[in-house]
Amino acid sequence: ITFDNSGKPAFPNGGAGKILSVTQTVKTDTFSQLSVNAGATSNDVISLSFAATSSSNKLLIHYSLSGGSSTANRVGCVLAIGGTVQTAFQGDSAGSRTRVMSTAANHASWAMNNLAGMALVSSPSTSSTTYSFRLIHGNNAQTNLYLNRSHEDNDASYMQRPVSMITIMEVAA
């Protein structure tokens, strides 16, 4: 990064790479969806509406989700834009394996895991669009899925309540 005479970053090429805006949603309450089928996603567990200033810009989406399930198994997440799951941000197809964006293992029904990462979205919409995340599990039967809580949600000092968030940064083209 180079700096101008005032000490501010100078962006060559008309400001390409400059962060134009930052928007964030923080979810402190919980989400529960009972009886999610094997291989199916939950409803949106967290979402953020955003309109880019130009479709030639890019969006850098950072997410941190705290997921739980009613059984000891894997919990993953997928990104949906405008209600459509984005397969470009999932692992390759490989037999019967479920494609996800991030995954982690819950070793017990009282446990939670952190799903975190980033995605760079090209050609974003200049209309208000919903960017959301959905949970998916790795159990071979119906399973309950949770955000910001575990299945065994006892009211005790040893239980925890985390936070989940989405941050969108619009980057100039």
Coordinates of N, CA, C and O in Angstrom, one line a residue:
I1 N 0.9 -1.2 0.0 CA 0.0 0.0 0.0 C 0.9 1.2 0.0 O 1.8 1.3 0.8
T2 N 0.5 2.2 -0.8 CA 1.3 3.4 -0.8 C 0.3 4.5 -0.2 O -0.9 4.3 -0.1
F3 N 1.0 5.6 0.3 CA 0.2 6.6 1.0 C 0.4 7.9 0.3 O 1.4 8.2 -0.2
D4 N -0.7 8.8 0.4 CA -0.6 10.1 -0.2 C 0.1 11.0 0.9 O 0.5 10.6 2.0
N5 N 0.2 12.3 0.6 CA 0.9 13.3 1.5 C 0.2 13.4 2.8 O 0.8 13.8 3.8
S6 N -1.1 13.1 2.9 CA -1.8 13.3 4.2 C -1.7 12.0 5.0 O -2.2 12.0 6.1
G7 N -1.1 11.0 4.5 CA -0.9 9.7 5.3 C -2.0 8.7 5.0 O -2.1 7.7 5.6
K8 N -3.0 9.1 4.1 CA -4.1 8.2 3.8 C -3.6 7.2 2.7 O -2.8 7.6 1.9
P9 N -4.1 6.0 2.7 CA -3.8 5.1 1.6 C -4.1 5.7 0.2 O -5.2 6.3 0.0
A10 N -3.2 5.5 -0.7 CA -3.4 6.0 -2.1 C -3.7 4.7 -3.0 O -3.0 3.8 -2.9
F11 N -4.8 4.8 -3.7 CA -5.2 3.7 -4.5 C -5.0 4.0 -6.0 O -5.7 4.9 -6.6
P12 N -4.1 3.3 -6.7 CA -3.9 3.5 -8.1 C -5.1 3.0 -8.9 O -5.9 2.3 -8.3
N13 N -5.1 3.2 -10.1 CA -6.1 2.7 -11.0 C -7.5 3.1 -10.6 O -8.5 2.2 -10.6
G14 N -7.8 4.3 -10.1 CA -9.1 4.8 -9.8 C -9.7 4.2 -8.5 O -10.8 4.2 -8.3
G15 N -8.9 3.6 -7.7 CA -9.3 3.1 -6.4 C -9.6 1.6 -6.4 O -10.2 1.1 -5.5
A16 N -9.1 0.9 -7.4 CA -9.4 -0.6 -7.4 C -8.8 -1.2 -6.1 O -7.7 -0.9 -5.7
G17 N -9.5 -2.1 -5.5 CA -9.1 -2.7 -4.2 C -9.5 -1.9 -3.0 O -9.4 -2.5 -1.9
K18 N -10.0 -0.7 -3.1 CA -10.5 0.1 -2.0 C -11.8 -0.5 -1.4 O -12.7 -0.9 -2.2
I19 N -11.8 -0.6 -0.1 CA -13.1 -1.1 0.5 C -14.0 0.1 0.5 O -13.8 1.1 1.1
L20 N -15.2 -0.1 -0.1 CA -16.2 1.0 -0.3 C -17.2 1.0 0.9 O -17.6 2.1 1.3
S21 N -17.5 -0.1 1.4 CA -18.4 -0.2 2.5 C -18.3 -1.5 3.3 O -17.8 -2.5 2.7
V22 N -18.7 -1.4 4.5 CA -18.7 -2.6 5.4 C -20.0 -2.7 6.1 O -20.4 -1.7 6.7
T23 N -20.7 -3.8 6.0 CA -22.0 -4.0 6.6 C -21.9 -5.3 7.4 O -21.4 -6.3 6.9
Q24 N -22.5 -5.4 8.6 CA -22.5 -6.6 9.4 C -23.8 -6.8 10.1 O -24.5 -5.9 10.4
T25 N -24.1 -8.1 10.2 CA -25.2 -8.4 11.1 C -24.7 -9.4 12.2 O -23.8 -10.2 11.9
V26 N -25.1 -9.2 13.4 CA -24.7 -10.0 14.5 C -25.9 -10.7 15.1 O -26.9 -9.9 15.5
K27 N -26.0 -12.0 15.2 CA -27.1 -12.7 15.7 C -26.7 -13.2 17.1 O -25.8 -14.1 17.2
T28 N -27.4 -12.7 18.1 CA -27.1 -13.2 19.5 C -28.2 -14.2 20.0 O -28.0 -14.9 20.9
D29 N -29.4 -14.1 19.3 CA -30.4 -15.1 19.7 C -30.2 -16.4 19.1 O -29.3 -16.6 18.3
T30 N -31.1 -17.4 19.3 CA -30.9 -18.7 18.8 C -31.8 -19.0 17.7 O -32.8 -18.4 17.4
F31 N -31.4 -20.1 17.0 CA -32.3 -20.7 15.9 C -32.4 -22.2 16.1 O -31.4 -22.8 16.5
S32 N -33.5 -22.7 15.9 CA -33.8 -24.2 16.0 C -34.6 -24.6 14.9 O -35.6 -23.9 14.5
Q33 N -34.3 -25.7 14.3 CA -35.1 -26.4 13.3 C -35.1 -27.9 13.6 O -34.0 -28.5 13.5
L34 N -36.3 -28.4 13.8 CA -36.4 -29.8 14.2 C -36.5 -30.7 13.0 O -37.1 -30.3 11.9
S35 N -36.0 -31.9 13.1 CA -36.2 -33.0 12.1 C -35.8 -32.6 10.6 O -36.5 -32.7 9.7
V36 N -34.6 -32.1 10.5 CA -34.0 -31.8 9.2 C -33.5 -33.2 8.6 O -32.8 -33.9 9.2
N37 N -34.0 -33.5 7.4 CA -33.7 -34.7 6.7 C -32.2 -34.8 6.4 O -31.6 -33.8 6.2
A38 N -31.7 -36.0 6.3 CA -30.3 -36.3 5.9 C -30.1 -35.7 4.5 O -30.9 -35.9 3.6
G39 N -29.1 -34.9 4.3 CA -28.7 -34.3 3.0 C -29.5 -33.0 2.7 O -29.2 -32.3 1.7
A40 N -30.4 -32.6 3.6 CA -31.2 -31.4 3.4 C -30.6 -30.3 4.2 O -29.9 -30.5 5.2
T41 N -30.9 -29.0 3.8 CA -30.4 -27.9 4.5 C -31.5 -27.4 5.4 O -32.7 -27.6 5.1
S42 N -31.2 -26.6 6.4 CA -32.1 -25.9 7.3 C -32.7 -24.7 6.5 O -32.2 -24.4 5.4
N43 N -33.6 -24.0 7.1 CA -33.9 -22.7 6.6 C -32.8 -21.8 6.9 O -31.8 -22.2 7.5
D44 N -32.8 -20.5 6.4 CA -31.8 -19.6 6.7 C -31.6 -19.4 8.2 O -32.6 -19.1 8.9
V45 N -30.4 -19.5 8.7 CA -30.2 -19.4 10.1 C -29.7 -17.9 10.5 O -29.8 -17.5 11.6
I46 N -29.1 -17.2 9.5 CA -28.7 -15.9 9.6 C -28.7 -15.3 8.2 O -28.3 -15.9 7.3
S47 N -29.0 -14.0 8.1 CA -29.0 -13.3 6.8 C -28.7 -11.9 6.9 O -28.9 -11.3 8.0
L48 N -28.3 -11.3 5.8 CA -28.0 -9.9 5.7 C -28.4 -9.4 4.3 O -28.0 -10.0 3.3
S49 N -29.1 -8.3 4.2 CA -29.5 -7.8 2.9 C -28.5 -6.7 2.5 O -28.0 -5.9 3.4
F50 N -28.1 -6.7 1.2 CA -27.0 -5.8 0.8 C -27.2 -5.5 -0.7 O -27.6 -6.3 -1.5
A51 N -27.0 -4.2 -1.1 CA -27.0 -3.8 -2.5 C -25.7 -3.2 -2.8 O -25.2 -2.2 -2.2
A52 N -25.0 -3.8 -3.8 CA -23.7 -3.2 -4.2 C -23.9 -1.9 -4.9 O -24.9 -1.7 -5.5
T53 N -22.9 -1.1 -4.9 CA -22.9 0.2 -5.6 C -22.7 0.0 -7.1 O -23.1 0.8 -7.9
S54 N -22.0 -1.1 -7.4 CA -21.7 -1.4 -8.8 C -21.6 -2.9 -9.0 O -20.9 -3.5 -8.2
S55 N -22.1 -3.4 -10.1 CA -22.0 -4.9 -10.3 C -20.6 -5.3 -10.8 O -20.3 -6.5 -10.8
S56 N -19.7 -4.3 -11.1 CA -18.4 -4.7 -11.4 C -17.5 -4.8 -10.2 O -16.3 -5.3 -10.3
N57 N -18.0 -4.4 -9.0 CA -17.2 -4.6 -7.8 C -17.3 -6.0 -7.3 O -18.0 -6.8 -7.9
K58 N -16.6 -6.3 -6.2 CA -16.7 -7.6 -5.6 C -17.1 -7.5 -4.2 O -17.0 -6.4 -3.6
L59 N -17.7 -8.6 -3.6 CA -18.1 -8.6 -2.2 C -17.3 -9.6 -1.5 O -17.2 -10.8 -2.0
L60 N -16.7 -9.3 -0.4 CA -15.9 -10.2 0.4 C -16.9 -10.5 1.6 O -17.2 -9.6 2.4
I61 N -17.3 -11.7 1.7 CA -18.2 -12.1 2.7 C -17.5 -12.9 3.8 O -16.9 -14.0 3.4
H62 N -17.5 -12.5 5.0 CA -16.9 -13.2 6.1 C -18.0 -13.7 7.0 O -18.9 -13.0 7.3
Y63 N -17.9 -15.0 7.4 CA -18.9 -15.5 8.3 C -18.3 -16.3 9.5 O -17.2 -16.9 9.3
S64 N -19.0 -16.3 10.6 CA -18.7 -17.1 11.7 C -20.0 -17.5 12.4 O -20.8 -16.7 12.8
L65 N -20.2 -18.8 12.3 CA -21.5 -19.4 12.8 C -21.2 -20.4 13.9 O -20.2 -21.2 13.8
S66 N -22.0 -20.5 14.9 CA -21.9 -21.4 16.0 C -23.1 -22.4 15.9 O -24.2 -22.1 16.2
G67 N -22.8 -23.6 15.4 CA -23.8 -24.6 15.1 C -23.8 -25.8 16.0 O -22.8 -26.2 16.6
G68 N -25.0 -26.3 16.3 CA -25.2 -27.5 17.1 C -26.2 -28.4 16.5 O -26.9 -28.1 15.5
S69 N -26.2 -29.7 17.0 CA -27.2 -30.7 16.5 C -27.6 -31.6 17.6 O -27.0 -31.6 18.7
S70 N -28.7 -32.3 17.4 CA -29.2 -33.2 18.4 C -28.5 -34.5 18.6 O -28.8 -35.3 19.5
T71 N -27.5 -34.8 17.7 CA -26.7 -36.0 17.7 C -25.3 -35.6 17.5 O -24.9 -34.6 17.0
A72 N -24.4 -36.5 18.0 CA -23.0 -36.4 17.7 C -22.7 -36.7 16.2 O -22.8 -37.8 15.8
N73 N -22.5 -35.7 15.4 CA -22.2 -35.8 14.0 C -21.6 -34.6 13.5 O -21.3 -33.7 14.2
R74 N -21.5 -34.5 12.1 CA -20.9 -33.3 11.5 C -22.0 -32.3 11.3 O -23.2 -32.6 10.9
V75 N -21.7 -31.0 11.4 CA -22.6 -29.9 11.1 C -21.8 -29.0 10.1 O -20.6 -28.7 10.3
G76 N -22.4 -28.7 9.0 CA -21.8 -27.9 8.0 C -22.7 -26.7 7.6 O -23.8 -26.6 8.2
C77 N -22.2 -25.8 6.7 CA -23.1 -24.7 6.3 C -22.9 -24.5 4.8 O -21.9 -25.0 4.2
V78 N -23.9 -23.8 4.2 CA -23.9 -23.4 2.8 C -24.3 -22.0 2.7 O -25.0 -21.5 3.6
L79 N -23.8 -21.3 1.7 CA -24.2 -19.9 1.4 C -25.3 -19.8 0.4 O -25.2 -20.5 -0.6
A80 N -26.3 -19.0 0.7 CA -27.4 -18.8 -0.3 C -27.4 -17.3 -0.6 O -27.2 -16.4 0.3
I81 N -27.5 -17.0 -1.9 CA -27.6 -15.6 -2.3 C -29.0 -15.5 -3.1 O -29.2 -16.2 -4.0
G82 N -29.8 -14.6 -2.5 CA -31.1 -14.4 -3.1 C -32.0 -15.7 -3.1 O -32.8 -15.9 -3.9
G83 N -31.7 -16.5 -2.0 CA -32.5 -17.7 -1.8 C -31.9 -18.9 -2.6 O -32.5 -20.0 -2.4
T84 N -30.9 -18.8 -3.4 CA -30.3 -19.9 -4.1 C -28.9 -20.3 -3.5 O -28.0 -19.5 -3.3
V85 N -28.8 -21.6 -3.2 CA -27.6 -22.1 -2.6 C -26.5 -22.0 -3.7 O -26.7 -22.3 -4.8
Q86 N -25.3 -21.5 -3.3 CA -24.2 -21.2 -4.2 C -23.3 -22.4 -4.2 O -22.4 -22.5 -3.4
T87 N -23.4 -23.2 -5.2 CA -22.6 -24.4 -5.3 C -21.2 -24.1 -5.6 O -20.3 -24.9 -5.4
A88 N -20.9 -22.9 -6.2 CA -19.5 -22.5 -6.5 C -18.7 -22.4 -5.2 O -17.5 -22.5 -5.2
F89 N -19.4 -22.3 -4.0 CA -18.7 -22.2 -2.8 C -18.8 -23.5 -1.9 O -19.0 -23.4 -0.7
Q90 N -18.8 -24.6 -2.6 CA -18.9 -25.9 -2.0 C -17.9 -26.8 -2.5 O -17.4 -26.6 -3.6
G91 N -17.6 -27.9 -1.8 CA -16.6 -28.9 -2.2 C -17.1 -29.6 -3.4 O -18.2 -29.6 -3.8
D92 N -16.1 -30.3 -4.1 CA -16.5 -31.0 -5.3 C -17.4 -32.2 -5.0 O -17.4 -32.7 -3.9
S93 N -18.1 -32.6 -6.1 CA -18.9 -33.8 -6.0 C -18.0 -35.0 -5.8 O -17.0 -35.1 -6.5
A94 N -18.4 -36.0 -5.0 CA -17.6 -37.2 -4.8 C -18.6 -38.3 -4.3 O -18.8 -38.4 -3.1
G95 N -19.2 -39.0 -5.2 CA -20.1 -40.1 -4.8 C -21.3 -39.5 -4.1 O -21.9 -38.6 -4.6
S96 N -21.6 -40.1 -3.0 CA -22.8 -39.7 -2.2 C -22.5 -38.6 -1.2 O -23.4 -38.3 -0.4
R97 N -21.3 -38.1 -1.2 CA -20.9 -37.2 -0.1 C -21.6 -35.8 -0.3 O -21.8 -35.4 -1.4
T98 N -22.0 -35.2 0.8 CA -22.7 -34.0 0.8 C -21.7 -32.8 0.6 O -20.7 -32.7 1.3
R99 N -22.0 -31.9 -0.3 CA -21.2 -30.8 -0.6 C -21.5 -29.6 0.4 O -22.7 -29.3 0.5
V100 N -20.5 -29.1 1.0 CA -20.7 -28.0 2.0 C -19.7 -26.9 1.8 O -18.7 -27.1 1.1
M101 N -19.9 -25.8 2.4 CA -18.9 -24.7 2.4 C -17.9 -24.9 3.5 O -16.7 -24.8 3.3
S102 N -18.4 -25.2 4.7 CA -17.5 -25.4 5.9 C -18.2 -26.6 6.7 O -19.4 -26.7 6.6
T103 N -17.4 -27.3 7.4 CA -17.9 -28.4 8.2 C -17.0 -28.6 9.5 O -15.8 -28.2 9.5
A104 N -17.6 -29.1 10.5 CA -16.9 -29.4 11.7 C -17.7 -30.5 12.4 O -18.9 -30.7 12.2
A105 N -17.1 -31.2 13.3 CA -17.7 -32.3 14.0 C -18.2 -31.9 15.4 O -17.4 -31.3 16.2
N106 N -19.4 -32.3 15.7 CA -19.9 -32.2 17.1 C -19.7 -33.5 17.7 O -20.2 -34.5 17.2
H107 N -19.0 -33.6 18.8 CA -18.7 -34.8 19.5 C -19.8 -35.3 20.5 O -19.7 -36.3 21.0
A108 N -20.8 -34.4 20.7 CA -21.9 -34.7 21.6 C -23.0 -33.7 21.4 O -22.8 -32.7 20.8
S109 N -24.2 -34.1 21.9 CA -25.4 -33.2 21.6 C -25.3 -32.0 22.5 O -26.1 -31.0 22.3
W110 N -24.4 -31.9 23.5 CA -24.3 -30.7 24.3 C -23.2 -29.8 23.7 O -23.0 -28.7 24.2
A111 N -22.6 -30.2 22.6 CA -21.5 -29.4 22.0 C -21.9 -28.5 20.9 O -23.0 -28.7 20.3
M112 N -21.1 -27.5 20.5 CA -21.3 -26.7 19.4 C -20.0 -26.6 18.6 O -19.0 -26.9 19.2
N113 N -20.1 -26.2 17.4 CA -18.9 -26.0 16.6 C -18.9 -24.7 15.9 O -19.9 -24.1 15.8
N114 N -17.7 -24.2 15.5 CA -17.6 -23.0 14.8 C -17.4 -23.2 13.3 O -16.5 -23.9 13.0
L115 N -18.2 -22.6 12.5 CA -18.1 -22.7 11.1 C -17.7 -21.3 10.7 O -18.5 -20.3 10.9
A116 N -16.5 -21.1 10.1 CA -16.0 -19.8 9.7 C -15.3 -19.8 8.4 O -14.7 -20.8 8.1
G117 N -15.3 -18.7 7.7 CA -14.6 -18.6 6.5 C -14.9 -17.3 5.7 O -15.6 -16.4 6.3
M118 N -14.5 -17.3 4.5 CA -14.8 -16.1 3.6 C -15.1 -16.6 2.2 O -14.7 -17.7 1.8
A119 N -15.8 -15.7 1.5 CA -16.1 -16.0 0.1 C -16.0 -14.7 -0.7 O -16.4 -13.6 -0.2
L120 N -15.5 -14.7 -1.9 CA -15.4 -13.5 -2.7 C -16.4 -13.6 -3.8 O -16.3 -14.5 -4.7
V121 N -17.4 -12.8 -3.8 CA -18.5 -12.9 -4.8 C -18.3 -11.8 -5.9 O -18.1 -10.6 -5.6
S122 N -18.2 -12.3 -7.1 CA -18.1 -11.4 -8.3 C -19.5 -11.0 -8.8 O -20.4 -11.7 -8.7
S123 N -19.5 -9.9 -9.5 CA -20.8 -9.4 -10.2 C -21.9 -9.4 -9.2 O -23.0 -10.0 -9.5
P124 N -21.8 -8.7 -8.1 CA -22.9 -8.6 -7.1 C -24.1 -7.8 -7.7 O -23.9 -6.9 -8.5
S125 N -25.3 -8.0 -7.1 CA -26.4 -7.3 -7.5 C -26.4 -5.9 -6.9 O -26.0 -5.7 -5.8
T126 N -26.9 -4.9 -7.7 CA -27.0 -3.5 -7.2 C -28.4 -3.3 -6.5 O -28.7 -2.3 -6.0
S127 N -29.3 -4.3 -6.6 CA -30.5 -4.3 -5.9 C -30.3 -5.0 -4.5 O -29.5 -5.9 -4.4
S128 N -31.2 -4.7 -3.6 CA -31.1 -5.3 -2.3 C -31.3 -6.8 -2.4 O -32.3 -7.3 -2.9
T129 N -30.3 -7.5 -2.0 CA -30.2 -9.0 -2.1 C -29.9 -9.6 -0.8 O -29.1 -9.1 0.0
T130 N -30.5 -10.7 -0.4 CA -30.3 -11.4 0.8 C -29.2 -12.4 0.7 O -29.2 -13.3 -0.2
Y131 N -28.2 -12.3 1.5 CA -27.0 -13.2 1.7 C -27.3 -13.9 3.0 O -27.4 -13.3 4.0
S132 N -27.4 -15.3 2.9 CA -27.7 -16.0 4.1 C -26.9 -17.3 4.2 O -26.3 -17.8 3.2
F133 N -27.0 -17.9 5.3 CA -26.3 -19.2 5.6 C -27.4 -20.2 6.1 O -28.3 -19.8 6.8
R134 N -27.2 -21.4 5.7 CA -28.1 -22.5 6.1 C -27.2 -23.6 6.7 O -26.0 -23.8 6.2
L135 N -27.7 -24.4 7.6 CA -27.0 -25.5 8.2 C -27.4 -26.8 7.6 O -28.5 -26.9 7.0
I136 N -26.5 -27.7 7.6 CA -26.7 -29.1 7.1 C -26.0 -30.0 8.0 O -25.0 -29.7 8.7
H137 N -26.5 -31.3 8.2 CA -25.8 -32.2 9.1 C -25.3 -33.4 8.4 O -25.7 -33.7 7.2
G138 N -24.5 -34.2 9.1 CA -24.0 -35.4 8.5 C -24.5 -36.7 9.1 O -23.9 -37.8 9.0
N139 N -25.7 -36.6 9.7 CA -26.3 -37.8 10.3 C -27.2 -38.5 9.2 O -27.7 -37.8 8.3
N140 N -27.3 -39.8 9.2 CA -28.0 -40.6 8.2 C -29.5 -40.7 8.6 O -30.2 -41.7 8.3
A141 N -30.1 -39.7 9.4 CA -31.4 -39.7 9.8 C -31.8 -38.3 10.1 O -31.0 -37.4 10.1
Q142 N -33.1 -38.0 10.4 CA -33.5 -36.7 10.7 C -32.8 -36.2 12.0 O -32.6 -37.0 12.9
T143 N -32.4 -35.0 12.0 CA -31.6 -34.4 13.1 C -32.1 -33.0 13.3 O -32.4 -32.3 12.4
N144 N -32.1 -32.5 14.6 CA -32.4 -31.1 14.9 C -31.1 -30.3 14.7 O -30.1 -30.7 15.2
L145 N -31.3 -29.1 14.2 CA -30.1 -28.2 14.0 C -30.3 -26.9 14.7 O -31.5 -26.4 14.8
Y146 N -29.2 -26.4 15.2 CA -29.3 -25.2 16.1 C -28.2 -24.2 15.7 O -27.1 -24.6 15.3
L147 N -28.5 -22.9 15.9 CA -27.5 -21.9 15.8 C -27.5 -21.2 17.2 O -28.5 -20.8 17.8
N148 N -26.2 -20.9 17.7 CA -26.0 -20.2 18.9 C -26.5 -20.9 20.2 O -26.8 -20.3 21.2
R149 N -26.7 -22.3 20.0 CA -27.0 -23.1 21.2 C -26.8 -24.5 20.9 O -26.6 -24.9 19.7
S150 N -26.7 -25.3 21.9 CA -26.6 -26.8 21.7 C -28.0 -27.4 21.9 O -28.9 -26.8 22.3
H151 N -28.0 -28.7 21.6 CA -29.3 -29.5 21.8 C -29.6 -29.5 23.3 O -30.8 -29.2 23.6
E152 N -28.7 -29.9 24.1 CA -28.9 -29.9 25.5 C -28.6 -28.5 26.1 O -27.5 -28.2 26.4
D153 N -29.6 -27.7 26.1 CA -29.5 -26.3 26.4 C -29.9 -26.0 27.9 O -30.8 -25.3 28.2
N154 N -29.2 -26.7 28.8 CA -29.5 -26.6 30.2 C -29.2 -25.2 30.7 O -28.2 -24.6 30.3
D155 N -30.0 -24.7 31.6 CA -29.8 -23.4 32.2 C -28.8 -23.6 33.4 O -29.1 -23.7 34.5
A156 N -27.5 -23.6 33.0 CA -26.4 -23.8 33.9 C -25.2 -23.0 33.5 O -25.0 -22.7 32.4
S157 N -24.4 -22.7 34.5 CA -23.2 -21.8 34.2 C -22.2 -22.5 33.3 O -21.4 -21.8 32.7
Y158 N -22.2 -23.8 33.2 CA -21.3 -24.5 32.4 C -21.8 -24.6 30.9 O -21.0 -25.0 30.0
M159 N -23.0 -24.1 30.6 CA -23.5 -24.1 29.2 C -23.1 -22.7 28.7 O -23.0 -21.7 29.5
Q160 N -23.0 -22.6 27.4 CA -22.6 -21.3 26.8 C -23.5 -20.9 25.7 O -24.2 -21.7 25.1
R161 N -23.6 -19.6 25.5 CA -24.4 -19.0 24.4 C -23.4 -18.1 23.5 O -23.0 -17.0 24.0
P162 N -23.1 -18.6 22.4 CA -22.2 -17.8 21.5 C -22.9 -16.9 20.6 O -24.1 -16.7 20.7
V163 N -22.2 -16.2 19.7 CA -22.8 -15.3 18.7 C -22.4 -15.7 17.3 O -21.4 -16.4 17.2
S164 N -23.2 -15.4 16.4 CA -22.9 -15.7 15.0 C -23.0 -14.4 14.2 O -23.7 -13.5 14.6
M165 N -22.2 -14.3 13.1 CA -22.2 -13.0 12.3 C -21.8 -13.2 10.9 O -21.2 -14.2 10.5
I166 N -22.3 -12.3 10.1 CA -21.9 -12.1 8.7 C -21.4 -10.7 8.5 O -22.1 -9.8 8.9
T167 N -20.3 -10.5 7.8 CA -19.8 -9.2 7.4 C -19.6 -9.2 5.9 O -19.0 -10.1 5.4
I168 N -20.1 -8.2 5.3 CA -19.9 -8.0 3.8 C -19.1 -6.7 3.6 O -19.5 -5.7 4.1
M169 N -18.0 -6.9 2.8 CA -17.2 -5.7 2.4 C -17.3 -5.6 0.9 O -17.0 -6.6 0.2
E170 N -17.7 -4.4 0.5 CA -17.7 -4.2 -1.0 C -16.3 -3.6 -1.4 O -15.9 -2.6 -0.8
V171 N -15.7 -4.3 -2.4 CA -14.4 -3.9 -2.8 C -14.5 -3.4 -4.2 O -15.0 -4.0 -5.1
A172 N -13.9 -2.2 -4.4 CA -13.9 -1.5 -5.8 C -13.2 -2.4 -6.8 O -12.1 -3.0 -6.5
A173 N -13.7 -2.4 -8.0 CA -13.1 -3.2 -9.1 C -11.9 -2.5 -9.7 O -11.8 -1.3 -9.6

